[in-house]
Short mmCIF file of C-alpha atoms and ligand atoms in Angstrom, two decimals:
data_model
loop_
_atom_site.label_atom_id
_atom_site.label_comp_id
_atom_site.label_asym_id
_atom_site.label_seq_id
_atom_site.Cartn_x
_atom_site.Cartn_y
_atom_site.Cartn_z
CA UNK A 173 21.82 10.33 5.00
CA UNK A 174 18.35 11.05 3.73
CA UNK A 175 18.64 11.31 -0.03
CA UNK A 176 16.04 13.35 -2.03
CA UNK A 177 13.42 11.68 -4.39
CA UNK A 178 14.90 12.54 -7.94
CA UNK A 179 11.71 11.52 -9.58
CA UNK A 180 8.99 14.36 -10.32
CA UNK A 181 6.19 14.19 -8.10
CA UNK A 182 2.32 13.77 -9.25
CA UNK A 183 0.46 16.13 -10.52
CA UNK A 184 -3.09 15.71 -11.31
CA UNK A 185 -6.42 14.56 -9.57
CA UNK A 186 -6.55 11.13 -8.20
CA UNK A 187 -9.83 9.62 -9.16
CA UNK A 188 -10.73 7.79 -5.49
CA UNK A 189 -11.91 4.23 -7.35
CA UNK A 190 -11.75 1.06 -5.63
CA UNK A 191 -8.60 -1.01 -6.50
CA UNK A 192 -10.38 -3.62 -5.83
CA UNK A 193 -13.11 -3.34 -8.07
CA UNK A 194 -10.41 -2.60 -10.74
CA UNK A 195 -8.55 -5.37 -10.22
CA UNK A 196 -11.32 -7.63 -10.16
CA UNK A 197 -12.50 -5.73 -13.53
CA UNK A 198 -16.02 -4.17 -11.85
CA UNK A 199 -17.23 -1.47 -13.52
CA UNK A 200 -18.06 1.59 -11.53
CA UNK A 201 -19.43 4.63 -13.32
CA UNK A 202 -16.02 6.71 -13.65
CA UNK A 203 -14.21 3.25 -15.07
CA UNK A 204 -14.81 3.96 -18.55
CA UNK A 205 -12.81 6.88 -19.25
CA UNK A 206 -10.53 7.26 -16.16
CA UNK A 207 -7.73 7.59 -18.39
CA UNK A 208 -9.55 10.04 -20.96
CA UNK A 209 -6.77 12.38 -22.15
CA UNK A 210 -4.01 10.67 -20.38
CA UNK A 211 -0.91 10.00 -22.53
CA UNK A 212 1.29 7.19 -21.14
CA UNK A 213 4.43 5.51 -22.35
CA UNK A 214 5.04 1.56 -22.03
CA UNK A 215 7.85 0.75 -21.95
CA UNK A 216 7.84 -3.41 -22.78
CA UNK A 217 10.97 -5.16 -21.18
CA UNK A 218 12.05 -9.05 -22.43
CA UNK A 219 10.05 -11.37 -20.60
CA UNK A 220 6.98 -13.96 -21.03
CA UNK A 221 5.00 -11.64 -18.99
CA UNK A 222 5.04 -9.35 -22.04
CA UNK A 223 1.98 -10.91 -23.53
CA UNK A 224 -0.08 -9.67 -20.40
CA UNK A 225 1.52 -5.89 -21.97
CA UNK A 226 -0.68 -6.18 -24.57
CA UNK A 227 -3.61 -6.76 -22.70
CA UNK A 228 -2.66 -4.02 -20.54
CA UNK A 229 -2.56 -1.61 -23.54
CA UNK A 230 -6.27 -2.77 -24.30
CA UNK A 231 -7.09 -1.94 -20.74
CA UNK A 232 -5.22 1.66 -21.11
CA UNK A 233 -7.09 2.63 -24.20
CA UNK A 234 -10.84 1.16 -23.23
CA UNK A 235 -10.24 4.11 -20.17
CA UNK A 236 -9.43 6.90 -22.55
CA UNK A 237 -5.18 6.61 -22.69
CA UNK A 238 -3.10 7.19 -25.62
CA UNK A 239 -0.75 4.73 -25.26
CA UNK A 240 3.04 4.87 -26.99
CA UNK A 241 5.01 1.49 -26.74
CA UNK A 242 8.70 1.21 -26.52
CA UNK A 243 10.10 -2.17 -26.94
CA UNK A 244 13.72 -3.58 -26.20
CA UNK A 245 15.38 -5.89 -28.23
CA UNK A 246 14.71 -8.83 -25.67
CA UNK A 247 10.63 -7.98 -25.54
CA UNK A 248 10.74 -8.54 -29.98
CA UNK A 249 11.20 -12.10 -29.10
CA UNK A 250 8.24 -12.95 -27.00
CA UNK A 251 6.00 -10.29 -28.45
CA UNK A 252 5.94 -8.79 -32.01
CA UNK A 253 5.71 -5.14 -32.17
CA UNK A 254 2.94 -5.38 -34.92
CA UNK A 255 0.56 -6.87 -32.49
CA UNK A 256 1.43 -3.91 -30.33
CA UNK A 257 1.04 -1.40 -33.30
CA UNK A 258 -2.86 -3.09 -33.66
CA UNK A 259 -3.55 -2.46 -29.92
CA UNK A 260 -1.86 0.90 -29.23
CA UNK A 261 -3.43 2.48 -32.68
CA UNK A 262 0.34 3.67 -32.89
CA UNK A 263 3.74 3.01 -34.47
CA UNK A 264 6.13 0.91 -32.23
CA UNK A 265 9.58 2.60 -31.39
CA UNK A 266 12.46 0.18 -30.64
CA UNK A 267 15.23 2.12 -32.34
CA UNK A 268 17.98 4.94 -30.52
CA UNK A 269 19.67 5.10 -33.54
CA UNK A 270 16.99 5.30 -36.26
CA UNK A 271 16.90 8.51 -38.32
CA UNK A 272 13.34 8.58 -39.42
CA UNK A 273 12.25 8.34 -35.60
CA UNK A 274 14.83 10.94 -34.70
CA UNK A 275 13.31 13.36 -37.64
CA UNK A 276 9.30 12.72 -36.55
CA UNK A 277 10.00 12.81 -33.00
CA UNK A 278 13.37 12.76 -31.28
CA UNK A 279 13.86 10.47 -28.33
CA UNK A 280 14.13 13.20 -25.69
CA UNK A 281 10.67 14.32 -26.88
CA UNK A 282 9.00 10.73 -26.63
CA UNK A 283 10.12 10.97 -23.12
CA UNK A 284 8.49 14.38 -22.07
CA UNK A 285 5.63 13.67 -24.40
CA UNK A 286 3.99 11.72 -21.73
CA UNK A 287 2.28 11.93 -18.02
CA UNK A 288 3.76 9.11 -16.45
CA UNK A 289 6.52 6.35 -17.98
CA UNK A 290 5.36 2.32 -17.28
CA UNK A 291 8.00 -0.44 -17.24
CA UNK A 292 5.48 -3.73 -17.57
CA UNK A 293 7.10 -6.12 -17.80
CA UNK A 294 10.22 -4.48 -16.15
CA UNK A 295 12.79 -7.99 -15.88
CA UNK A 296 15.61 -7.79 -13.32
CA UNK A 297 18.07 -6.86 -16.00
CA UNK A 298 16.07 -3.78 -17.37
CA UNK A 299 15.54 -2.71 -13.34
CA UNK A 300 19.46 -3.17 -12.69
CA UNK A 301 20.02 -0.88 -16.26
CA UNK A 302 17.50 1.48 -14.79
CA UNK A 303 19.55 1.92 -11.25
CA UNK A 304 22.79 2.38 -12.48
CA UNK A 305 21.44 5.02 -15.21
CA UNK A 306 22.89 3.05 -18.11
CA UNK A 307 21.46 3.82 -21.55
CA UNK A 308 22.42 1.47 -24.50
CA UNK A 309 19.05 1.45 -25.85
CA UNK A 310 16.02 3.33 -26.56
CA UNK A 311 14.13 1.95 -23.58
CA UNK A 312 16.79 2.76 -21.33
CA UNK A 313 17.68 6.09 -22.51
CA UNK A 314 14.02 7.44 -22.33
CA UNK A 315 14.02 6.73 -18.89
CA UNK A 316 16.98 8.58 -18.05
CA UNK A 317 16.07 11.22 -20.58
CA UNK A 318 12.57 11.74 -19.23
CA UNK A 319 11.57 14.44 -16.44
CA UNK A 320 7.93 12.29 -15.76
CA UNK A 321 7.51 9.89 -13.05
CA UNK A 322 8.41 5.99 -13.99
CA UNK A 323 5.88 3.33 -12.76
CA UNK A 324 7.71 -0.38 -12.68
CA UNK A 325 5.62 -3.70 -13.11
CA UNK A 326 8.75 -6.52 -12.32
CA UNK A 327 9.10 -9.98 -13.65
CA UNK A 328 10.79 -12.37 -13.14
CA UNK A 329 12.10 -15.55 -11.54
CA UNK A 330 11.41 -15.76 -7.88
CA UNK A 331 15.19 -16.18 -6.91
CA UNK A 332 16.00 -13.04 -9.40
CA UNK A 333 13.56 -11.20 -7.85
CA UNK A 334 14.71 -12.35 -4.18
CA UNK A 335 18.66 -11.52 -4.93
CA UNK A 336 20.44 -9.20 -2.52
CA UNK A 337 21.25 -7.38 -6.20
CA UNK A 338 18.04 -6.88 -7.03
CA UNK A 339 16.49 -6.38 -3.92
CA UNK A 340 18.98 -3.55 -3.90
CA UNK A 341 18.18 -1.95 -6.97
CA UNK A 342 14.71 -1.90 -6.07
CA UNK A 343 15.76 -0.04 -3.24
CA UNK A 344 17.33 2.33 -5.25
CA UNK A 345 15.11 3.40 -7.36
CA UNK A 346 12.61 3.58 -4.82
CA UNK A 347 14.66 5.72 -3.41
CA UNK A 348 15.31 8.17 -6.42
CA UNK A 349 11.32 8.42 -6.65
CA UNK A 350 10.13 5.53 -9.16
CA UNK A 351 6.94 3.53 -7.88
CA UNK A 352 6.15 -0.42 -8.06
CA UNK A 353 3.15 -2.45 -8.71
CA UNK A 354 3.86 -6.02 -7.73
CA UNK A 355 5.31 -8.41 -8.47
CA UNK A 356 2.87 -11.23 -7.04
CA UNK A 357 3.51 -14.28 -5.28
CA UNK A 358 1.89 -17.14 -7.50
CA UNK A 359 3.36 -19.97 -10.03
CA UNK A 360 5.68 -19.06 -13.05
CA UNK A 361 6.01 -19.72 -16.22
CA UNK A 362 8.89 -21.54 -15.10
CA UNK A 363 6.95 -23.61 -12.74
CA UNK A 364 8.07 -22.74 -9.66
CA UNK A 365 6.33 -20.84 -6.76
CA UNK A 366 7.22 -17.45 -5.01
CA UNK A 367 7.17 -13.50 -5.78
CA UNK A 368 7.72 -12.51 -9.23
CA UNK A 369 4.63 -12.50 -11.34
CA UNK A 370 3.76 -9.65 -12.72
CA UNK A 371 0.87 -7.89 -11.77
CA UNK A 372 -1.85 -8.83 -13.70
CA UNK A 373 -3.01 -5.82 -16.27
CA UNK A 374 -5.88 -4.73 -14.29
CA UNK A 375 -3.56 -3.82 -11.33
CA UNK A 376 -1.39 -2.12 -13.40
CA UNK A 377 -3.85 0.04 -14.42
CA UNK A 378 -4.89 0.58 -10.86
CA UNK A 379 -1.36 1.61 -9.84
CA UNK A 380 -1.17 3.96 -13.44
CA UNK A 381 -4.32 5.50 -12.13
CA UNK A 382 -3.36 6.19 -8.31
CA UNK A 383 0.50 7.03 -9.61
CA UNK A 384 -1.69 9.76 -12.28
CA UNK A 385 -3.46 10.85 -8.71
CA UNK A 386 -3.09 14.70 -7.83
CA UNK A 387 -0.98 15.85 -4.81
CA UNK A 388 -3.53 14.46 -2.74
CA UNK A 389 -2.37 17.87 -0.35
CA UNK A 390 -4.76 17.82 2.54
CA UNK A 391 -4.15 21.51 4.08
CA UNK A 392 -3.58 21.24 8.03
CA UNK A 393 -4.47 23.68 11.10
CA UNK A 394 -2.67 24.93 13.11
CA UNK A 395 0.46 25.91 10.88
CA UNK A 396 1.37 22.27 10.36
CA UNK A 397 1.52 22.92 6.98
CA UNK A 398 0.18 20.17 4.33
CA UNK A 399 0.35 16.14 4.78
CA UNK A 400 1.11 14.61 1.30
CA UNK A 401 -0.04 11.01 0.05
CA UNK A 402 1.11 11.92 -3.09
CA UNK A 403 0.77 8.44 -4.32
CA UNK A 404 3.82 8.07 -1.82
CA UNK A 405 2.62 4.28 -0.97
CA UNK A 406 1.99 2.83 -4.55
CA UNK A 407 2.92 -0.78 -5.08
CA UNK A 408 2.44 -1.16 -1.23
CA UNK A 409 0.98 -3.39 0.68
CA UNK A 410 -0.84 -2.34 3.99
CA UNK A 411 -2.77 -4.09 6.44
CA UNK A 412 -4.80 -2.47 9.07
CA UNK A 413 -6.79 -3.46 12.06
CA UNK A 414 -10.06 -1.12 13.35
CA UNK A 415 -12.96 -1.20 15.43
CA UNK A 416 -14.03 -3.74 18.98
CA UNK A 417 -13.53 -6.92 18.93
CA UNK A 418 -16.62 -9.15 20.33
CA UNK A 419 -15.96 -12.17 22.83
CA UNK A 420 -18.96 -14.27 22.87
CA UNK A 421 -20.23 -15.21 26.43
CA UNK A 422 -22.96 -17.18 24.85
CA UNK A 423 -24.80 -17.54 21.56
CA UNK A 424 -26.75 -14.26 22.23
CA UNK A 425 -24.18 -11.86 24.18
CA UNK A 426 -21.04 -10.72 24.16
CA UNK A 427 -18.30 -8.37 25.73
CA UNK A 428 -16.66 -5.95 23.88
CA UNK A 429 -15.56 -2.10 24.19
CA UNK A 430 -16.95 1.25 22.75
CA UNK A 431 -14.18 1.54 20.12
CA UNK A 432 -16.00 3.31 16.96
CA UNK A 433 -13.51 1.68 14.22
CA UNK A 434 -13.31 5.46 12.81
CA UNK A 435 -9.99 6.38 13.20
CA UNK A 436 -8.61 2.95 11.86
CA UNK A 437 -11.10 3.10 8.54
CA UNK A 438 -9.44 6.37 7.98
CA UNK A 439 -6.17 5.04 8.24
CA UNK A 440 -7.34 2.59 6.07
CA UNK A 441 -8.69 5.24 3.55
CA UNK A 442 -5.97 7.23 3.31
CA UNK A 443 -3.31 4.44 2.80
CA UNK A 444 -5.56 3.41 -0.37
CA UNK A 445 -5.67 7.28 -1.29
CA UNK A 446 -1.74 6.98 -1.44
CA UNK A 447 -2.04 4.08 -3.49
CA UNK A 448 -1.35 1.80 -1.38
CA UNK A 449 -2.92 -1.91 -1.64
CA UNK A 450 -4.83 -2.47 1.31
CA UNK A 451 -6.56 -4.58 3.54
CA UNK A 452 -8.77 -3.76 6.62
CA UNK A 453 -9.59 -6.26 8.65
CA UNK A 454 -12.63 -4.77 11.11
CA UNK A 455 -14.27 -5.86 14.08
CA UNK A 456 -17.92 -4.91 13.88
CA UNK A 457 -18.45 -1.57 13.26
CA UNK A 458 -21.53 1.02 12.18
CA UNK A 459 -19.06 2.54 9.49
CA UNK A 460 -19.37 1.66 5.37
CA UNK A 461 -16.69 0.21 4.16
CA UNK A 462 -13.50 2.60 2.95
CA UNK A 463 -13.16 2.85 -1.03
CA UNK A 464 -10.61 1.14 -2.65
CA UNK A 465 -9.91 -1.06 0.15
CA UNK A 466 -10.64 -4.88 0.62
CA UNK A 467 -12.24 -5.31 3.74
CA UNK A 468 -12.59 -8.63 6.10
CA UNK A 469 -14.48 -8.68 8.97
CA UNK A 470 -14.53 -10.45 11.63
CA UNK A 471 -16.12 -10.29 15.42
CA UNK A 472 -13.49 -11.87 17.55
CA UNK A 473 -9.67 -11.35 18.53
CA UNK A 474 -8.75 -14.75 17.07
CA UNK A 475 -10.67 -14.13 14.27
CA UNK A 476 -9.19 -10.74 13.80
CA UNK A 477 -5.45 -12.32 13.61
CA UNK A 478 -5.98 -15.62 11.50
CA UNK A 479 -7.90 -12.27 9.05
CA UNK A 480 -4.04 -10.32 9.38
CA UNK A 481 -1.90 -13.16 9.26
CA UNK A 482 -3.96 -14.84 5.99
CA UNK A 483 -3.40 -10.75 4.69
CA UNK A 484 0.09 -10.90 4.72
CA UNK A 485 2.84 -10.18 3.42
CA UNK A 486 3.06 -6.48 4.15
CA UNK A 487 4.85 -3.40 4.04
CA UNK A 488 3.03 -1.53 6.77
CA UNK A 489 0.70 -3.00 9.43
CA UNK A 490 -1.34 -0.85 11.72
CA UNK A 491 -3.12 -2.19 14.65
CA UNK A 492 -5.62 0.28 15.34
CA UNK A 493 -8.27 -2.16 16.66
CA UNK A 494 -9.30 -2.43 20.27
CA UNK A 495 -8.75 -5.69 20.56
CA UNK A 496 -10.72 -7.48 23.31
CA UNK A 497 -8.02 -8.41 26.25
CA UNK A 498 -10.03 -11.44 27.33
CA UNK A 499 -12.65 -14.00 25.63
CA UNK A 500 -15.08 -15.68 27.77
CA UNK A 501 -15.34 -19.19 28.20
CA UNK A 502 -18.35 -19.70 25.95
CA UNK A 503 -21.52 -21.24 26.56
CA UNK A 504 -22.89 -23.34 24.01
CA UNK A 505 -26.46 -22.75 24.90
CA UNK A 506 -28.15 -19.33 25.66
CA UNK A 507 -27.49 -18.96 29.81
CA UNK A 508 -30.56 -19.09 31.70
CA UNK A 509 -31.34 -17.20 34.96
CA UNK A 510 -30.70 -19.59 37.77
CA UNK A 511 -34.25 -20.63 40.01
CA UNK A 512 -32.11 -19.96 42.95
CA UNK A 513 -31.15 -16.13 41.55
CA UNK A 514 -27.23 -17.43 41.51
CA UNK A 515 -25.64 -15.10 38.56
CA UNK A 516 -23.20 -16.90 36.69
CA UNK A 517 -19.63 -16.80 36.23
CA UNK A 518 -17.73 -15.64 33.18
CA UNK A 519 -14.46 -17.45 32.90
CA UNK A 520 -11.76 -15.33 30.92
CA UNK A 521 -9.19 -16.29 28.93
CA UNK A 522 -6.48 -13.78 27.50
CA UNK A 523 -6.85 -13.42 24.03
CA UNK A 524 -3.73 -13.59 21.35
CA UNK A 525 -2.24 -9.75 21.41
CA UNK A 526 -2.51 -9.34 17.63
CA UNK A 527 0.00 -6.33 17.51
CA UNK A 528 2.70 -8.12 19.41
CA UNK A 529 2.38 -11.57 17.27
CA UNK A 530 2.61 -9.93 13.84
CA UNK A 531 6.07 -7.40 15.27
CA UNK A 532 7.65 -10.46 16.83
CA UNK A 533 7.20 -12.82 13.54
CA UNK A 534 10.72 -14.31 13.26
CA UNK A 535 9.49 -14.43 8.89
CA UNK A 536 7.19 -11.58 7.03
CA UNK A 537 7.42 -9.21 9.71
CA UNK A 538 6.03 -6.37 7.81
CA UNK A 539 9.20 -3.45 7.69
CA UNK A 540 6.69 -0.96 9.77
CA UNK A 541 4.58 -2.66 12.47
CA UNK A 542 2.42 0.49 13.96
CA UNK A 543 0.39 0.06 17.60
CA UNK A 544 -1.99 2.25 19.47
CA UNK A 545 -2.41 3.19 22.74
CA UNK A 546 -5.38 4.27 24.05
CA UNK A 547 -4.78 5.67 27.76
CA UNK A 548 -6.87 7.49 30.06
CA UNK A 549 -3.42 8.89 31.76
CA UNK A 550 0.28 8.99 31.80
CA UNK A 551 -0.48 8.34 28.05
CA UNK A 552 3.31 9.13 26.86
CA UNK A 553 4.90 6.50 29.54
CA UNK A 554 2.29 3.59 28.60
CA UNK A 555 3.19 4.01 24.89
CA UNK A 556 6.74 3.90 25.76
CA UNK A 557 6.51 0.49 27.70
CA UNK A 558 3.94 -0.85 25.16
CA UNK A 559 6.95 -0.08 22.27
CA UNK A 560 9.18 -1.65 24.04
CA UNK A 561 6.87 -4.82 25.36
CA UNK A 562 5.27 -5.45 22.04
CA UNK A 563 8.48 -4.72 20.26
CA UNK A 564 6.58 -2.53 17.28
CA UNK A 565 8.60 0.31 15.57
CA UNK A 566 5.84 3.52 16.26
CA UNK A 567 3.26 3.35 18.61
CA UNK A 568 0.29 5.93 18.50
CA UNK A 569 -1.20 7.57 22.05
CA UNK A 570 -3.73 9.00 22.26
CA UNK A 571 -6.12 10.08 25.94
CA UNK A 572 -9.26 8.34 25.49
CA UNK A 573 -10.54 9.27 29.16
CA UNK A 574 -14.05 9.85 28.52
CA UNK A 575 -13.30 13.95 29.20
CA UNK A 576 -11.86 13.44 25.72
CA UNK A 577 -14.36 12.64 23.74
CA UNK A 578 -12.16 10.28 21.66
CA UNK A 579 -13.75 7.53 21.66
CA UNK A 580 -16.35 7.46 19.39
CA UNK A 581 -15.75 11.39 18.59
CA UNK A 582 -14.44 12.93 15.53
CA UNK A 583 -11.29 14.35 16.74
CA UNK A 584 -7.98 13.02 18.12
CA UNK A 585 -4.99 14.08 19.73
CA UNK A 586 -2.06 12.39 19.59
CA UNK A 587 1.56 11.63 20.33
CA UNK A 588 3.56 9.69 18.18
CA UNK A 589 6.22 7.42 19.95
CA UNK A 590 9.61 5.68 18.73
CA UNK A 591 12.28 4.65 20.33
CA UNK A 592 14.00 7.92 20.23
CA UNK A 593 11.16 10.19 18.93
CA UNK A 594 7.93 12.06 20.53
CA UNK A 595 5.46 13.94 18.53
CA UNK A 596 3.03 15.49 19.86
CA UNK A 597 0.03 16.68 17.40
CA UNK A 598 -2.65 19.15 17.90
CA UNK A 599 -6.12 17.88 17.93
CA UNK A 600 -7.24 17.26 14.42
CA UNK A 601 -10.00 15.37 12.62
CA UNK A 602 -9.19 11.66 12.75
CA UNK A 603 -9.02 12.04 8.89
CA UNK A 604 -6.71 14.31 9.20
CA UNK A 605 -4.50 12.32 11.60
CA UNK A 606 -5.09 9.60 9.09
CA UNK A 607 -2.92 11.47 6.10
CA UNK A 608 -0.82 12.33 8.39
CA UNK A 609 0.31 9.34 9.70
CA UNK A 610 0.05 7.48 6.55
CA UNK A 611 2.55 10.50 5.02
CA UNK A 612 4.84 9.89 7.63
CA UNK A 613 4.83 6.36 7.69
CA UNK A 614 5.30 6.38 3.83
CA UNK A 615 8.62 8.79 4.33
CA UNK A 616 9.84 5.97 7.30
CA UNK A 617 9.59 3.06 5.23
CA UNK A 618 11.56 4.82 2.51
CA UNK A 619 13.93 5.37 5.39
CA UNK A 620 13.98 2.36 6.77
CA UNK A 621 14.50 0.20 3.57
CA UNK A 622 17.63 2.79 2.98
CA UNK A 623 19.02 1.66 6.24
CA UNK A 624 18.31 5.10 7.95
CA UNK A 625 16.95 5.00 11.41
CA UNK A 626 13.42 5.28 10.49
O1 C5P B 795 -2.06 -3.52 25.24
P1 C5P B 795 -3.00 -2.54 24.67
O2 C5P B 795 -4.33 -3.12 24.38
O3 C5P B 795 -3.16 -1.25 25.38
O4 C5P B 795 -2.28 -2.15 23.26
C1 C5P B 795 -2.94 -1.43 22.30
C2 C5P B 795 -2.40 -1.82 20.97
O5 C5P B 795 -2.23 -3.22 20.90
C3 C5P B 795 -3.35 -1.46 19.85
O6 C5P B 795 -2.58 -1.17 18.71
C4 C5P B 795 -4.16 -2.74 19.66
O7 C5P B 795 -4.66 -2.85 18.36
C5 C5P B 795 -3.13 -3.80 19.98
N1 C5P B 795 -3.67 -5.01 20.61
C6 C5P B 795 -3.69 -6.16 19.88
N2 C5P B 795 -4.14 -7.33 20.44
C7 C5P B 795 -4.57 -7.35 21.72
C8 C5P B 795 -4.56 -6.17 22.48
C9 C5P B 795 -4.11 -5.02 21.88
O8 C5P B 795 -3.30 -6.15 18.70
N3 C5P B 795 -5.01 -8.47 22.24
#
């Protein structure tokens, strides 16, 4: 059963700013007030990580935010709402029951009073109160109360954060529309190692900004109606592959193919217009580098998969690169013409098949593991036995005989195949295949991670 999102969808325009440069606190000309007239509520949940809250309210307000802070009982012992009150430039509300609050401002209107609802730090005990709809406290009772979107940040121990419970509420609310940011993989307060850190504030503020981001509607020909990114992949991680790969045959050539990298850039593009965090890993390519996107890149197949496997874990991974079949034995010197006019011969050795490593990982398979198949015919029945041999969820087909101008063109027509599914799209621009695949690959991992058939 599909369920429907319960939580409002965006609203306003998504500034397109790197996440990267955000998160590593670069300042590009629209940093300064990217928040300017934004009014956000923070909600600040009972754990350590509540100290990096206040930082994050510093970050909110240096981009133009007005920024109201909700504590719970738990967050007034590792914080005091004073130092919050000095940050936010506001009063601190921690009380359902208090009359004066109720006669300024009552607590429905502190929950509609706002563009979008933040949970930093949001511990596993404030997450499970949030999934089950309980409200026996202000915090909780805002959220339930409130008809704007609800951004988490978790913390928490890594075995918390791992439990089948929590895992499930996640799942949940996911599933009733909230968004995540994090939590990282790193050491904890508590000293051990694994997921559960919160984001740091500068990520959060990333994730506010691309959860702020407008309908990011992209109108479609051909009566297809409108692909939405919507945000829809915030808190995700995505990894993408693009472009050639080049096997050196000596120090100064190589073989490779005629693959332009432009349809997996756009992928790449539009995963980090629906907020997603992600990496592109790119053979070499004549294309700039996608906003908001960290890119590696690399020249050979091996290269290209020791570049996916170091950028895992992932939600999504799309192997859009056309990845060399076969390396050549390399010379170490530059190969000279033989005196006796003898050419030389290239040895080959089959490369790794990146797409079929990373969907048969027994650990961190990422949920959606998406191939493509270039064909120059029977394009629907090579995709099918490429699903099946690689063992990937969707694979992409597409006719690249040169008659289609494909490769290295603008345009693209494709077919999408699963195991019980064929789509068959009109041809579009390959940014427009590129919101539309990243729209429907956001709806199948919500449907996957409900246990639907995806
Ligand atoms: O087997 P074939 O090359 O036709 O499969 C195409 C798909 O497999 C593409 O998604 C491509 O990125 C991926 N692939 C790969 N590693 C290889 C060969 C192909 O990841 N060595």
């Amino acid at each position: 059963m599909r369920r429907k999102a319960f939580w409002p969808q965006r609203e306003k325009e998504y500034s397109n700013r790197s996440n990267l440069q955000r998160s590593r606190g670069v300042a590009s000309p629209s940093s300064a007030q990217s928040l300017s007239g934004k009014r956000l509520l923070l909600i600040v949940g009972g754990g350590v990580a509540a100290y990096k809250a206040l930082d994050l309210v510093r970050r909110l307000r240096e981009r133009g935010a007005r920024v109201r802070v909700v504590m719970t009982e738990a967050a007034k012992r590792f914080v005091t709402p004073l130092s919050f009150v000095g940050l936010s430039g506001e009063r601190v509300h921690d009380d359902l029951f208090s009359p004066t609050d109720e006669q300024e401002m009552g607590h429905i209107q502190l929950s509609r009073d706002a563009d979008l609802v933040v949970v930093a730090p949001a511990t596993a005990h404030l997450v499970a109160r949030i999934a089950h709809g309980l409200a026996d406290d202000l915090a909780t009772t805002l959220l339930l109360a409130t008809d704007k979107r609800a951004l988490l940040a978790p913390a928490m121990n890594l075995r918390m954060w791992l439990h089948p419970a929590t895992q499930r509420n996640v799942a949940t609310l996911r599933a009733d529309g909230v968004s995540f940011v994090g939590p990282e993989e790193g050491e904890m307060a508590c000293g051990e190692f694994g997921p559960g850190r919160m984001s740091e504030p500068l990520d959060i503020v990333a994730a506010i900004e691309a959860a702020l981001a407008s309908e990011t509607r992209l109108p479609l020909p051909d009566g297809l109606g409108e692909a939405r990114l919507d945000g829809a992949l915030t808190g995700r991680r995505v990894v993408v592959t693009s472009g050639p790969t080049q096997e050196p045959i000596d120090p100064v050539r190589y073989i490779s193919n005629r693959s332009s990298g432009k349809q997996g850039h756009a992928i790449a593009a539009a995963a980090a217009r629906a907020g997603a965090q992600v990496t592109l890993v790119s053979g070499p390519v004549a294309l700039a580098d996608p906003a908001g996107v960290d890119v590696r890149h690399v020249e050979t197949a091996r290269e290209m998969l020791a570049a996916v496997e170091q950028a895992l874990p992932a939600d999504i991974f799309v192997g859009a690169a056309a990845v060399a079949d076969w390396r050549v034995e390399t010379a170490p010197d530059k190969i000279k013409k033989s005196a006796t006019g003898r050419s030389p011969e290239l040895v080959l050795r089959e490369n790794p098949d990146i797409l079929a490593t990373i969907a048969q990982r027994a650990q961190g398979r990422p949920r959606l593991v998406v191939g493509f198949a270039a064909e120059t015919r029977d394009v629907i029945g090579h995709a099918r036995a490429k699903l099946d041999r690689k063992r990937c969820d969707l694979i992409v087909a597409n006719d690249v005989s040169v008659s289609s101008g494909v490769f290295g063109g603008d345009r693209n027509e494709v077919h999408l195949v699963s195991g019980s599914t064929i789509e068959s799209w009109p041809r579009l621009d390959k940014s427009e295949v590129a919101t539309r695949l990243v729209a429907r690959l956001a709806e199948r991992l919500q449907r996957a991670e409900l246990g639907e058939t995806p």
